[in-house]
Amino acid sequence: MKESQRKGLISVHVAVALFGFVGLFAKLVDLPAVIIVLGRVFFSSIFLWIFLRFKKQKIRLEEKSDYLWMVGAGAVLAIHWSSYMQSIQSSTVAVGTLTVSTFPVFVIFLEPYLFHEKLKKSDVFCTLMMLVGVFFIVPAFQMDNQITQGVLWGLLSAFTYAILSLMNRRFSSRYPATLVSLYEQGTATIVLIPMMFVLNPVITLADAGVLMMLGIIFTAVAHSLFISGLRTVKVRTAGILSGLEPVYGTLSAFLFLKEVPSFRECLGGVIILAAVFLSTLKPEEKASDAPA
């Protein structure tokens, strides 16, 4: 293995591990999910702007219509990350991360509709596998059940992430991923700011410090590492490594929060991750996104 490839694999692996730890913040920070996400995108946007200015990269977009697309994608990102954090707060880190991993289900059925691509039998099989996995995670379909609530929030997060991924296909070949992240996360910041006045949360200096760490290290730096790794790592390989995110999330929750997943959650998780793995075994495509 070449040295550049080895460094690329390390970058992707470290990035995925950092993404897996994000779920901890939903439990460790005593703030509403949307406020945690607001802090995340606020500090990440500032870091990305400074980074792009330091690299002297062009920040303006090529077409006026792209600004509208970026704003729309940023609004979707705000919903995606907020529902992800809410999923974990309602249930557990394992349930939230595993449920969000089902986003390929929505991509599989949205792609043929939006891009006129043929739906394959293998995709339908992977979808059914993921649905079976979700069935095992949910103990009972009752709205007052916390696990059920977590799964529903997680499915909303997965759906919006699928939409975001497809929207980003418009930009993948024309703009650096860091620039796309800046616009989307900047928009998400603006979208979520009104929640500060609606919820009127009490944010301590310690909370601000933790949110800064979430935004800079676990978001901006993590995405930069993932994107840099894709220069030498195949998209399929990166996709397989991304499947480890729920594993890191569940392991971190066990170590730091003493959350022990049930047998049904473990079984459902194995089925979902197996389906995600199978869905990556298809012809190479250009990657435009890092994991959530």
Short mmCIF file of C-alpha atoms in Angstrom, two decimals:
data_model
loop_
_atom_site.label_atom_id
_atom_site.label_comp_id
_atom_site.label_asym_id
_atom_site.label_seq_id
_atom_site.Cartn_x
_atom_site.Cartn_y
_atom_site.Cartn_z
CA MET A 1 0.00 0.00 0.00
CA LYS A 2 1.31 3.43 -0.93
CA GLU A 3 2.03 5.94 1.82
CA SER A 4 -0.59 8.35 0.42
CA GLN A 5 -3.23 5.61 0.45
CA ARG A 6 -2.33 4.64 4.01
CA LYS A 7 -2.66 8.25 5.17
CA GLY A 8 -5.95 8.53 3.29
CA LEU A 9 -7.34 5.46 5.05
CA ILE A 10 -6.23 6.81 8.42
CA SER A 11 -7.91 10.17 7.66
CA VAL A 12 -11.21 8.52 6.71
CA HIS A 13 -11.11 6.17 9.69
CA VAL A 14 -10.39 8.98 12.17
CA ALA A 15 -13.17 11.07 10.61
CA VAL A 16 -15.70 8.26 10.92
CA ALA A 17 -14.68 7.71 14.55
CA LEU A 18 -15.21 11.42 15.26
CA PHE A 19 -18.63 11.29 13.57
CA GLY A 20 -19.51 8.32 15.76
CA PHE A 21 -18.79 10.33 18.91
CA VAL A 22 -21.19 13.13 17.89
CA GLY A 23 -24.15 11.30 19.42
CA LEU A 24 -22.62 11.68 22.89
CA PHE A 25 -23.19 15.43 22.79
CA ALA A 26 -26.97 14.91 22.62
CA LYS A 27 -26.75 13.26 26.04
CA LEU A 28 -23.89 15.18 27.65
CA VAL A 29 -25.17 18.70 26.90
CA ASP A 30 -28.33 19.63 28.82
CA LEU A 31 -29.86 21.67 26.01
CA PRO A 32 -32.63 21.10 23.42
CA ALA A 33 -31.53 19.23 20.31
CA VAL A 34 -31.99 22.23 17.99
CA ILE A 35 -29.83 24.43 20.24
CA ILE A 36 -27.04 21.84 20.24
CA VAL A 37 -27.18 21.76 16.44
CA LEU A 38 -27.21 25.56 16.31
CA GLY A 39 -23.98 25.63 18.30
CA ARG A 40 -22.53 22.92 16.08
CA VAL A 41 -23.18 24.68 12.77
CA PHE A 42 -22.32 28.13 14.18
CA PHE A 43 -18.82 27.21 15.30
CA SER A 44 -18.22 24.93 12.33
CA SER A 45 -19.20 27.69 9.89
CA ILE A 46 -16.77 30.13 11.48
CA PHE A 47 -13.95 27.57 11.31
CA LEU A 48 -14.71 26.70 7.67
CA TRP A 49 -14.81 30.38 6.67
CA ILE A 50 -11.43 31.03 8.31
CA PHE A 51 -10.04 27.87 6.69
CA LEU A 52 -11.19 28.86 3.18
CA ARG A 53 -9.90 32.40 3.60
CA PHE A 54 -6.55 31.06 4.80
CA LYS A 55 -6.35 28.77 1.75
CA LYS A 56 -7.38 31.75 -0.42
CA GLN A 57 -10.14 29.71 -2.04
CA LYS A 58 -12.92 31.45 -3.94
CA ILE A 59 -16.11 31.67 -1.89
CA ARG A 60 -18.49 33.07 -4.51
CA LEU A 61 -20.68 30.64 -6.43
CA GLU A 62 -20.79 30.39 -10.22
CA GLU A 63 -24.53 30.80 -10.74
CA LYS A 64 -27.25 32.72 -8.89
CA SER A 65 -29.47 29.63 -8.82
CA ASP A 66 -26.77 27.80 -6.87
CA TYR A 67 -27.31 30.16 -3.95
CA LEU A 68 -30.97 29.08 -3.77
CA TRP A 69 -29.96 25.42 -3.91
CA MET A 70 -27.41 25.97 -1.14
CA VAL A 71 -30.00 27.70 1.04
CA GLY A 72 -32.44 24.83 0.49
CA ALA A 73 -29.75 22.27 1.30
CA GLY A 74 -28.82 24.20 4.45
CA ALA A 75 -32.43 24.15 5.64
CA VAL A 76 -32.57 20.39 5.05
CA LEU A 77 -29.29 20.00 6.94
CA ALA A 78 -30.79 21.85 9.93
CA ILE A 79 -33.69 19.40 10.01
CA HIS A 80 -31.40 16.41 9.49
CA TRP A 81 -29.03 17.16 12.35
CA SER A 82 -31.79 18.40 14.70
CA SER A 83 -33.88 15.26 14.22
CA TYR A 84 -30.75 13.12 14.66
CA MET A 85 -29.96 14.74 18.01
CA GLN A 86 -33.63 14.52 19.03
CA SER A 87 -33.64 10.83 18.15
CA ILE A 88 -30.76 10.20 20.55
CA GLN A 89 -32.23 12.37 23.29
CA SER A 90 -35.54 10.50 22.99
CA SER A 91 -33.95 7.05 23.08
CA THR A 92 -30.28 6.03 23.04
CA VAL A 93 -27.14 6.72 21.02
CA ALA A 94 -27.31 3.23 19.51
CA VAL A 95 -30.92 3.62 18.36
CA GLY A 96 -30.26 7.07 16.89
CA THR A 97 -27.10 6.17 14.98
CA LEU A 98 -28.44 2.85 13.71
CA THR A 99 -31.74 4.31 12.53
CA VAL A 100 -30.04 7.15 10.67
CA SER A 101 -27.91 4.51 8.92
CA THR A 102 -31.04 3.49 6.99
CA PHE A 103 -30.77 6.60 4.79
CA PRO A 104 -29.74 4.48 1.74
CA VAL A 105 -33.32 3.13 1.77
CA PHE A 106 -34.64 6.57 0.89
CA VAL A 107 -31.83 7.25 -1.59
CA ILE A 108 -32.60 4.01 -3.40
CA PHE A 109 -36.21 5.03 -4.04
CA LEU A 110 -35.62 8.76 -4.56
CA GLU A 111 -32.84 8.39 -7.15
CA PRO A 112 -35.00 6.70 -9.84
CA TYR A 113 -37.67 9.37 -9.37
CA LEU A 114 -35.34 12.39 -9.39
CA PHE A 115 -32.58 11.22 -11.75
CA HIS A 116 -34.46 8.66 -13.86
CA GLU A 117 -32.15 5.87 -12.76
CA LYS A 118 -33.29 2.26 -12.87
CA LEU A 119 -34.31 0.61 -9.60
CA LYS A 120 -32.35 -2.62 -9.14
CA LYS A 121 -33.53 -5.82 -7.46
CA SER A 122 -30.43 -5.76 -5.23
CA ASP A 123 -31.45 -2.30 -3.99
CA VAL A 124 -34.93 -3.54 -3.11
CA PHE A 125 -33.39 -6.48 -1.24
CA CYS A 126 -31.13 -4.17 0.77
CA THR A 127 -34.13 -1.99 1.57
CA LEU A 128 -36.10 -4.93 2.91
CA MET A 129 -33.11 -5.96 5.02
CA MET A 130 -32.91 -2.49 6.58
CA LEU A 131 -36.63 -2.45 7.33
CA VAL A 132 -36.28 -5.82 9.06
CA GLY A 133 -33.44 -4.34 11.09
CA VAL A 134 -35.62 -1.39 12.15
CA PHE A 135 -38.38 -3.83 13.09
CA PHE A 136 -36.05 -5.56 15.55
CA ILE A 137 -34.93 -2.27 17.10
CA VAL A 138 -38.49 -1.09 17.84
CA PRO A 139 -39.89 -3.04 20.81
CA ALA A 140 -43.48 -1.90 20.23
CA PHE A 141 -45.02 0.59 17.84
CA GLN A 142 -46.47 2.82 20.53
CA MET A 143 -46.07 6.58 20.40
CA ASP A 144 -45.48 6.83 24.15
CA ASN A 145 -42.54 4.43 23.91
CA GLN A 146 -39.21 6.27 23.98
CA ILE A 147 -37.47 3.82 21.66
CA THR A 148 -40.28 4.19 19.12
CA GLN A 149 -40.00 7.96 19.33
CA GLY A 150 -36.26 7.71 18.83
CA VAL A 151 -36.71 5.51 15.76
CA LEU A 152 -39.26 7.89 14.22
CA TRP A 153 -36.99 10.88 14.74
CA GLY A 154 -34.11 8.81 13.36
CA LEU A 155 -36.10 7.91 10.24
CA LEU A 156 -36.86 11.60 9.68
CA SER A 157 -33.13 12.30 10.00
CA ALA A 158 -32.34 9.49 7.55
CA PHE A 159 -34.92 10.78 5.05
CA THR A 160 -33.61 14.35 5.17
CA TYR A 161 -30.02 13.11 4.88
CA ALA A 162 -31.00 11.19 1.74
CA ILE A 163 -32.51 14.37 0.28
CA LEU A 164 -29.40 16.34 1.25
CA SER A 165 -27.12 13.79 -0.39
CA LEU A 166 -29.09 13.95 -3.63
CA MET A 167 -29.15 17.75 -3.58
CA ASN A 168 -25.38 17.77 -3.15
CA ARG A 169 -24.98 15.85 -6.39
CA ARG A 170 -25.62 19.19 -8.08
CA PHE A 171 -22.48 20.64 -6.50
CA SER A 172 -20.11 17.67 -6.24
CA SER A 173 -18.29 18.23 -9.53
CA ARG A 174 -18.26 22.03 -9.43
CA TYR A 175 -17.41 23.13 -5.89
CA PRO A 176 -15.04 21.92 -3.15
CA ALA A 177 -16.90 20.02 -0.44
CA THR A 178 -15.59 22.45 2.20
CA LEU A 179 -17.21 25.36 0.36
CA VAL A 180 -20.51 23.47 0.11
CA SER A 181 -20.30 22.72 3.82
CA LEU A 182 -19.71 26.41 4.60
CA TYR A 183 -22.82 27.53 2.72
CA GLU A 184 -25.02 24.75 4.04
CA GLN A 185 -23.93 25.07 7.64
CA GLY A 186 -24.06 28.87 7.46
CA THR A 187 -27.64 28.62 6.20
CA ALA A 188 -28.50 26.11 8.92
CA THR A 189 -27.18 28.60 11.49
CA ILE A 190 -29.49 31.33 10.19
CA VAL A 191 -32.45 28.92 10.06
CA LEU A 192 -31.95 27.81 13.67
CA ILE A 193 -31.16 31.17 15.29
CA PRO A 194 -34.88 31.99 15.89
CA MET A 195 -35.06 28.91 18.15
CA MET A 196 -32.87 30.79 20.63
CA PHE A 197 -35.72 33.24 21.17
CA VAL A 198 -38.44 30.59 21.07
CA LEU A 199 -36.83 28.21 23.59
CA ASN A 200 -34.79 30.81 25.49
CA PRO A 201 -32.22 28.24 26.70
CA VAL A 202 -29.75 28.88 29.49
CA ILE A 203 -26.30 28.31 27.97
CA THR A 204 -23.41 28.24 30.42
CA LEU A 205 -19.80 28.98 29.58
CA ALA A 206 -19.12 25.24 29.86
CA ASP A 207 -21.93 24.50 27.36
CA ALA A 208 -20.47 27.01 24.91
CA GLY A 209 -17.05 25.37 25.21
CA VAL A 210 -18.48 21.91 24.52
CA LEU A 211 -20.49 23.17 21.54
CA MET A 212 -17.37 24.85 20.18
CA MET A 213 -15.54 21.52 20.40
CA LEU A 214 -18.48 19.78 18.68
CA GLY A 215 -18.53 22.33 15.87
CA ILE A 216 -14.79 22.57 15.25
CA ILE A 217 -13.31 19.14 16.00
CA PHE A 218 -16.24 16.76 15.49
CA THR A 219 -17.76 18.60 12.53
CA ALA A 220 -15.46 20.91 10.56
CA VAL A 221 -12.20 19.03 11.17
CA ALA A 222 -13.88 15.62 10.83
CA HIS A 223 -15.46 16.55 7.48
CA SER A 224 -12.15 17.97 6.26
CA LEU A 225 -10.35 14.75 7.18
CA PHE A 226 -12.98 12.64 5.42
CA ILE A 227 -12.85 14.77 2.27
CA SER A 228 -9.04 14.80 2.16
CA GLY A 229 -9.02 11.01 2.57
CA LEU A 230 -11.20 10.60 -0.52
CA ARG A 231 -8.31 11.87 -2.67
CA THR A 232 -6.59 8.50 -2.34
CA VAL A 233 -9.30 6.19 -0.93
CA LYS A 234 -11.93 4.62 -3.18
CA VAL A 235 -15.49 5.78 -2.61
CA ARG A 236 -16.62 2.21 -2.00
CA THR A 237 -13.97 1.73 0.67
CA ALA A 238 -14.92 5.00 2.34
CA GLY A 239 -18.58 3.92 2.26
CA ILE A 240 -17.76 0.66 4.00
CA LEU A 241 -15.71 2.46 6.64
CA SER A 242 -18.61 4.89 7.15
CA GLY A 243 -20.71 1.90 8.18
CA LEU A 244 -18.58 1.78 11.32
CA GLU A 245 -20.06 5.08 12.55
CA PRO A 246 -22.92 3.40 14.49
CA VAL A 247 -20.40 0.95 15.94
CA TYR A 248 -18.25 3.80 17.23
CA GLY A 249 -21.36 5.58 18.46
CA THR A 250 -22.65 2.55 20.36
CA LEU A 251 -19.21 1.79 21.80
CA SER A 252 -18.69 5.39 22.94
CA ALA A 253 -22.15 5.42 24.58
CA PHE A 254 -21.27 2.22 26.41
CA LEU A 255 -17.95 3.59 27.66
CA PHE A 256 -19.06 7.10 28.62
CA LEU A 257 -22.80 6.82 29.27
CA LYS A 258 -23.06 3.18 30.37
CA GLU A 259 -25.74 2.60 27.71
CA VAL A 260 -25.98 -1.12 27.00
CA PRO A 261 -27.94 -1.98 23.83
CA SER A 262 -30.50 -4.76 24.12
CA PHE A 263 -30.23 -8.01 22.19
CA ARG A 264 -32.95 -6.85 19.78
CA GLU A 265 -31.07 -3.58 19.14
CA CYS A 266 -27.83 -5.48 18.49
CA LEU A 267 -29.58 -7.88 16.11
CA GLY A 268 -31.34 -5.07 14.29
CA GLY A 269 -28.07 -3.15 14.10
CA VAL A 270 -26.22 -6.10 12.57
CA ILE A 271 -28.94 -6.50 9.92
CA ILE A 272 -28.93 -2.77 9.09
CA LEU A 273 -25.14 -2.59 8.86
CA ALA A 274 -25.07 -5.72 6.69
CA ALA A 275 -27.57 -4.09 4.33
CA VAL A 276 -25.53 -0.86 4.27
CA PHE A 277 -22.41 -2.92 3.47
CA LEU A 278 -24.18 -4.70 0.62
CA SER A 279 -25.48 -1.41 -0.77
CA THR A 280 -21.88 -0.15 -1.09
CA LEU A 281 -20.90 -3.11 -3.28
CA LYS A 282 -21.89 -1.42 -6.53
CA PRO A 283 -20.05 0.49 -9.26
CA GLU A 284 -17.94 3.42 -8.06
CA GLU A 285 -19.56 6.84 -7.96
CA LYS A 286 -18.04 10.21 -7.13
CA ALA A 287 -18.59 11.02 -3.48
CA SER A 288 -19.93 14.41 -2.51
CA ASP A 289 -20.75 13.85 1.12
CA ALA A 290 -19.20 12.86 4.34
CA PRO A 291 -21.29 10.90 6.84
CA ALA A 292 -23.57 12.71 9.23
#
